[in-house]
C-alpha cells in the first residue's frame, strides 16, 4: 500500500451533488438554476470584483483567494439543500440557519484527510475569511442573484419582479466601488441578445 494512502472520503462526492440542488425553490423559473452553477457564477463575479479592487482601486487583495472562497460559499447546501431567502433570513430562522450551516460545515470538513483540512477549511469556513474578502464574495452573491432575476424578467417571467427589486435594494444599500465599477462597465451587456453581443453593439 502506498504511504500516501488514506481512508476513502465522501467529501468531494458530496460537493458533486450540488448540481442536483435547485435554487429559487419557491419560485416558478423560466430557466432552472442549481447550486453548482450558481457557485461557479459567484466565483467568476467575485474574481472580477477582486481584480477591480486590486488593479483599479489599488487595494491589497488576492483575486484567486476570493474566487476560491466564492466557489465554496454554498458548499454546505450539499447537505442542507438551498434554504429559500424568505425562510433563511426571517427573524425567527436567521440564528437557527446560521447555526445549522456552521454545524454542517464542521461535519463536512471532518470528512477530509487531515493533510487537506487546513486548506479547505480556509476556503469553506466563513469564519476564517478576511473581512474584505467576505464583502467581495457577498457582493458577488447578490450580483449573481440580481442578474438571475433580470434574466428571468427578460424571459417574460414576472414572478421575479419583486425579487429583482429586493435584491437591487440590498445591492444599493451595500454598494461598493468595485460593484459600482462592474455595473457601469459590464452591466449593460447582460441586457443584450446573443446577436447584439456578437456584433459588439
GROMACS .gro file of C-alpha atoms in nm:
model
  201
    1UNK     CA    1   0.000   0.000   0.000
    2UNK     CA    2   0.124   0.348  -0.085
    3UNK     CA    3   0.239   0.559   0.208
    4UNK     CA    4   0.005   0.830   0.072
    5UNK     CA    5  -0.300   0.605   0.104
    6UNK     CA    6  -0.572   0.733   0.339
    7UNK     CA    7  -0.922   0.608   0.417
    8UNK     CA    8  -1.181   0.688   0.148
    9UNK     CA    9  -1.358   1.023   0.190
   10UNK     CA   10  -1.702   1.126   0.059
   11UNK     CA   11  -1.623   1.499   0.079
   12UNK     CA   12  -1.596   1.574  -0.292
   13UNK     CA   13  -1.876   1.332  -0.376
   14UNK     CA   14  -2.098   1.548  -0.155
   15UNK     CA   15  -1.988   1.862  -0.340
   16UNK     CA   16  -2.058   1.699  -0.676
   17UNK     CA   17  -2.423   1.670  -0.577
   18UNK     CA   18  -2.465   2.048  -0.567
   19UNK     CA   19  -2.567   2.018  -0.934
   20UNK     CA   20  -2.886   1.840  -0.822
   21UNK     CA   21  -2.992   2.109  -0.575
   22UNK     CA   22  -3.220   2.367  -0.734
   23UNK     CA   23  -3.220   2.731  -0.630
   24UNK     CA   24  -3.523   2.962  -0.609
   25UNK     CA   25  -3.733   2.666  -0.498
   26UNK     CA   26  -4.037   2.876  -0.405
   27UNK     CA   27  -4.044   3.049  -0.744
   28UNK     CA   28  -4.156   2.946  -1.092
   29UNK     CA   29  -3.839   2.956  -1.301
   30UNK     CA   30  -3.819   3.005  -1.676
   31UNK     CA   31  -3.468   2.861  -1.658
   32UNK     CA   32  -3.379   2.649  -1.356
   33UNK     CA   33  -3.058   2.720  -1.168
   34UNK     CA   34  -2.866   2.476  -0.949
   35UNK     CA   35  -2.623   2.545  -0.667
   36UNK     CA   36  -2.318   2.422  -0.861
   37UNK     CA   37  -2.393   2.663  -1.145
   38UNK     CA   38  -2.457   2.945  -0.900
   39UNK     CA   39  -2.130   2.877  -0.718
   40UNK     CA   40  -1.934   2.900  -1.043
   41UNK     CA   41  -2.105   3.225  -1.136
   42UNK     CA   42  -2.040   3.378  -0.794
   43UNK     CA   43  -1.674   3.272  -0.816
   44UNK     CA   44  -1.634   3.440  -1.156
   45UNK     CA   45  -1.804   3.758  -1.035
   46UNK     CA   46  -1.610   3.762  -0.707
   47UNK     CA   47  -1.286   3.721  -0.900
   48UNK     CA   48  -1.387   4.016  -1.120
   49UNK     CA   49  -1.468   4.235  -0.821
   50UNK     CA   50  -1.138   4.141  -0.659
   51UNK     CA   51  -0.942   4.224  -0.976
   52UNK     CA   52  -1.120   4.559  -0.990
   53UNK     CA   53  -1.039   4.614  -0.623
   54UNK     CA   54  -0.672   4.537  -0.678
   55UNK     CA   55  -0.599   4.675  -1.026
   56UNK     CA   56  -0.838   4.971  -1.045
   57UNK     CA   57  -0.872   5.079  -0.683
   58UNK     CA   58  -0.524   4.980  -0.564
   59UNK     CA   59  -0.631   4.757  -0.275
   60UNK     CA   60  -0.425   4.468  -0.142
   61UNK     CA   61  -0.640   4.168  -0.231
   62UNK     CA   62  -0.578   3.828  -0.389
   63UNK     CA   63  -0.842   3.760  -0.660
   64UNK     CA   64  -0.758   3.388  -0.666
   65UNK     CA   65  -0.823   3.353  -0.293
   66UNK     CA   66  -1.151   3.541  -0.327
   67UNK     CA   67  -1.260   3.323  -0.618
   68UNK     CA   68  -1.176   3.006  -0.425
   69UNK     CA   69  -1.380   3.115  -0.125
   70UNK     CA   70  -1.669   3.203  -0.355
   71UNK     CA   71  -1.659   2.853  -0.506
   72UNK     CA   72  -1.718   2.710  -0.158
   73UNK     CA   73  -1.959   2.977  -0.028
   74UNK     CA   74  -2.265   2.750  -0.054
   75UNK     CA   75  -2.087   2.416  -0.007
   76UNK     CA   76  -2.295   2.323   0.298
   77UNK     CA   77  -2.603   2.317   0.077
   78UNK     CA   78  -2.477   1.978  -0.043
   79UNK     CA   79  -2.625   1.859   0.290
   80UNK     CA   80  -2.886   2.120   0.385
   81UNK     CA   81  -3.025   2.194   0.040
   82UNK     CA   82  -3.097   2.551  -0.065
   83UNK     CA   83  -3.291   2.733   0.204
   84UNK     CA   84  -3.520   2.991   0.036
   85UNK     CA   85  -3.440   3.352   0.125
   86UNK     CA   86  -3.777   3.420   0.296
   87UNK     CA   87  -3.704   3.129   0.529
   88UNK     CA   88  -3.328   3.169   0.571
   89UNK     CA   89  -3.340   3.538   0.663
   90UNK     CA   90  -3.666   3.552   0.853
   91UNK     CA   91  -3.619   3.687   1.210
   92UNK     CA   92  -3.730   3.354   1.357
   93UNK     CA   93  -3.493   3.144   1.146
   94UNK     CA   94  -3.181   3.356   1.091
   95UNK     CA   95  -2.992   3.237   1.401
   96UNK     CA   96  -3.105   2.876   1.355
   97UNK     CA   97  -2.994   2.861   0.991
   98UNK     CA   98  -2.657   3.018   1.070
   99UNK     CA   99  -2.604   2.761   1.345
  100UNK     CA  100  -2.710   2.479   1.114
  101UNK     CA  101  -2.472   2.593   0.840
  102UNK     CA  102  -2.187   2.616   1.089
  103UNK     CA  103  -2.253   2.267   1.222
  104UNK     CA  104  -2.278   2.118   0.873
  105UNK     CA  105  -1.958   2.295   0.767
  106UNK     CA  106  -1.772   2.142   1.061
  107UNK     CA  107  -1.910   1.795   0.989
  108UNK     CA  108  -1.819   1.815   0.620
  109UNK     CA  109  -1.467   1.933   0.694
  110UNK     CA  110  -1.414   1.638   0.925
  111UNK     CA  111  -1.463   1.411   0.623
  112UNK     CA  112  -1.134   1.535   0.477
  113UNK     CA  113  -0.793   1.374   0.519
  114UNK     CA  114  -0.602   1.562   0.789
  115UNK     CA  115  -0.342   1.693   0.545
  116UNK     CA  116  -0.610   1.868   0.336
  117UNK     CA  117  -0.818   2.006   0.622
  118UNK     CA  118  -0.641   2.342   0.679
  119UNK     CA  119  -0.653   2.450   0.314
  120UNK     CA  120  -1.015   2.352   0.257
  121UNK     CA  121  -1.126   2.496   0.592
  122UNK     CA  122  -0.981   2.835   0.499
  123UNK     CA  123  -1.187   2.829   0.178
  124UNK     CA  124  -1.509   2.684   0.316
  125UNK     CA  125  -1.544   2.815   0.673
  126UNK     CA  126  -1.686   3.168   0.650
  127UNK     CA  127  -1.542   3.249   0.994
  128UNK     CA  128  -1.190   3.216   0.852
  129UNK     CA  129  -1.246   3.464   0.569
  130UNK     CA  130  -1.081   3.807   0.596
  131UNK     CA  131  -1.350   4.076   0.617
  132UNK     CA  132  -1.262   4.242   0.286
  133UNK     CA  133  -1.278   3.907   0.104
  134UNK     CA  134  -1.610   3.819   0.268
  135UNK     CA  135  -1.755   4.152   0.150
  136UNK     CA  136  -1.644   4.085  -0.208
  137UNK     CA  137  -1.799   3.736  -0.205
  138UNK     CA  138  -2.125   3.873  -0.059
  139UNK     CA  139  -2.135   4.146  -0.324
  140UNK     CA  140  -2.081   3.884  -0.593
  141UNK     CA  141  -2.353   3.663  -0.443
  142UNK     CA  142  -2.605   3.948  -0.455
  143UNK     CA  143  -2.492   4.044  -0.805
  144UNK     CA  144  -2.545   3.687  -0.929
  145UNK     CA  145  -2.893   3.681  -0.775
  146UNK     CA  146  -2.982   4.014  -0.937
  147UNK     CA  147  -2.856   3.901  -1.278
  148UNK     CA  148  -3.066   3.585  -1.243
  149UNK     CA  149  -3.373   3.795  -1.162
  150UNK     CA  150  -3.306   4.027  -1.457
  151UNK     CA  151  -3.269   3.729  -1.690
  152UNK     CA  152  -3.599   3.580  -1.572
  153UNK     CA  153  -3.772   3.913  -1.635
  154UNK     CA  154  -3.630   3.924  -1.987
  155UNK     CA  155  -3.777   3.579  -2.043
  156UNK     CA  156  -4.116   3.727  -1.955
  157UNK     CA  157  -4.133   3.572  -1.608
  158UNK     CA  158  -4.287   3.840  -1.387
  159UNK     CA  159  -4.257   3.604  -1.089
  160UNK     CA  160  -3.912   3.757  -1.031
  161UNK     CA  161  -4.014   4.124  -1.041
  162UNK     CA  162  -4.033   4.174  -0.665
  163UNK     CA  163  -3.721   3.964  -0.604
  164UNK     CA  164  -3.528   4.180  -0.852
  165UNK     CA  165  -3.636   4.494  -0.667
  166UNK     CA  166  -3.546   4.349  -0.328
  167UNK     CA  167  -3.203   4.225  -0.437
  168UNK     CA  168  -3.125   4.554  -0.611
  169UNK     CA  169  -3.223   4.745  -0.297
  170UNK     CA  170  -2.976   4.534  -0.100
  171UNK     CA  171  -2.707   4.600  -0.362
  172UNK     CA  172  -2.770   4.974  -0.341
  173UNK     CA  173  -2.768   4.963   0.039
  174UNK     CA  174  -2.430   4.787   0.036
  175UNK     CA  175  -2.287   4.944  -0.279
  176UNK     CA  176  -1.907   4.931  -0.304
  177UNK     CA  177  -1.672   5.098  -0.553
  178UNK     CA  178  -1.597   4.755  -0.700
  179UNK     CA  179  -1.963   4.674  -0.756
  180UNK     CA  180  -2.033   5.020  -0.899
  181UNK     CA  181  -1.746   4.980  -1.145
  182UNK     CA  182  -1.871   4.637  -1.252
  183UNK     CA  183  -2.229   4.755  -1.302
  184UNK     CA  184  -2.122   5.058  -1.504
  185UNK     CA  185  -1.867   4.872  -1.716
  186UNK     CA  186  -2.014   4.524  -1.763
  187UNK     CA  187  -2.376   4.550  -1.651
  188UNK     CA  188  -2.536   4.686  -1.970
  189UNK     CA  189  -2.416   4.393  -2.182
  190UNK     CA  190  -2.620   4.149  -1.973
  191UNK     CA  191  -2.934   4.302  -2.124
  192UNK     CA  192  -2.827   4.225  -2.482
  193UNK     CA  193  -2.924   3.936  -2.705
  194UNK     CA  194  -2.660   3.696  -2.836
  195UNK     CA  195  -2.672   3.860  -3.181
  196UNK     CA  196  -2.605   4.200  -3.028
  197UNK     CA  197  -2.321   4.063  -2.816
  198UNK     CA  198  -2.159   3.902  -3.121
  199UNK     CA  199  -2.192   4.223  -3.321
  200UNK     CA  200  -2.032   4.424  -3.042
  201UNK     CA  201  -2.331   4.651  -3.002
   0.00000   0.00000   0.00000
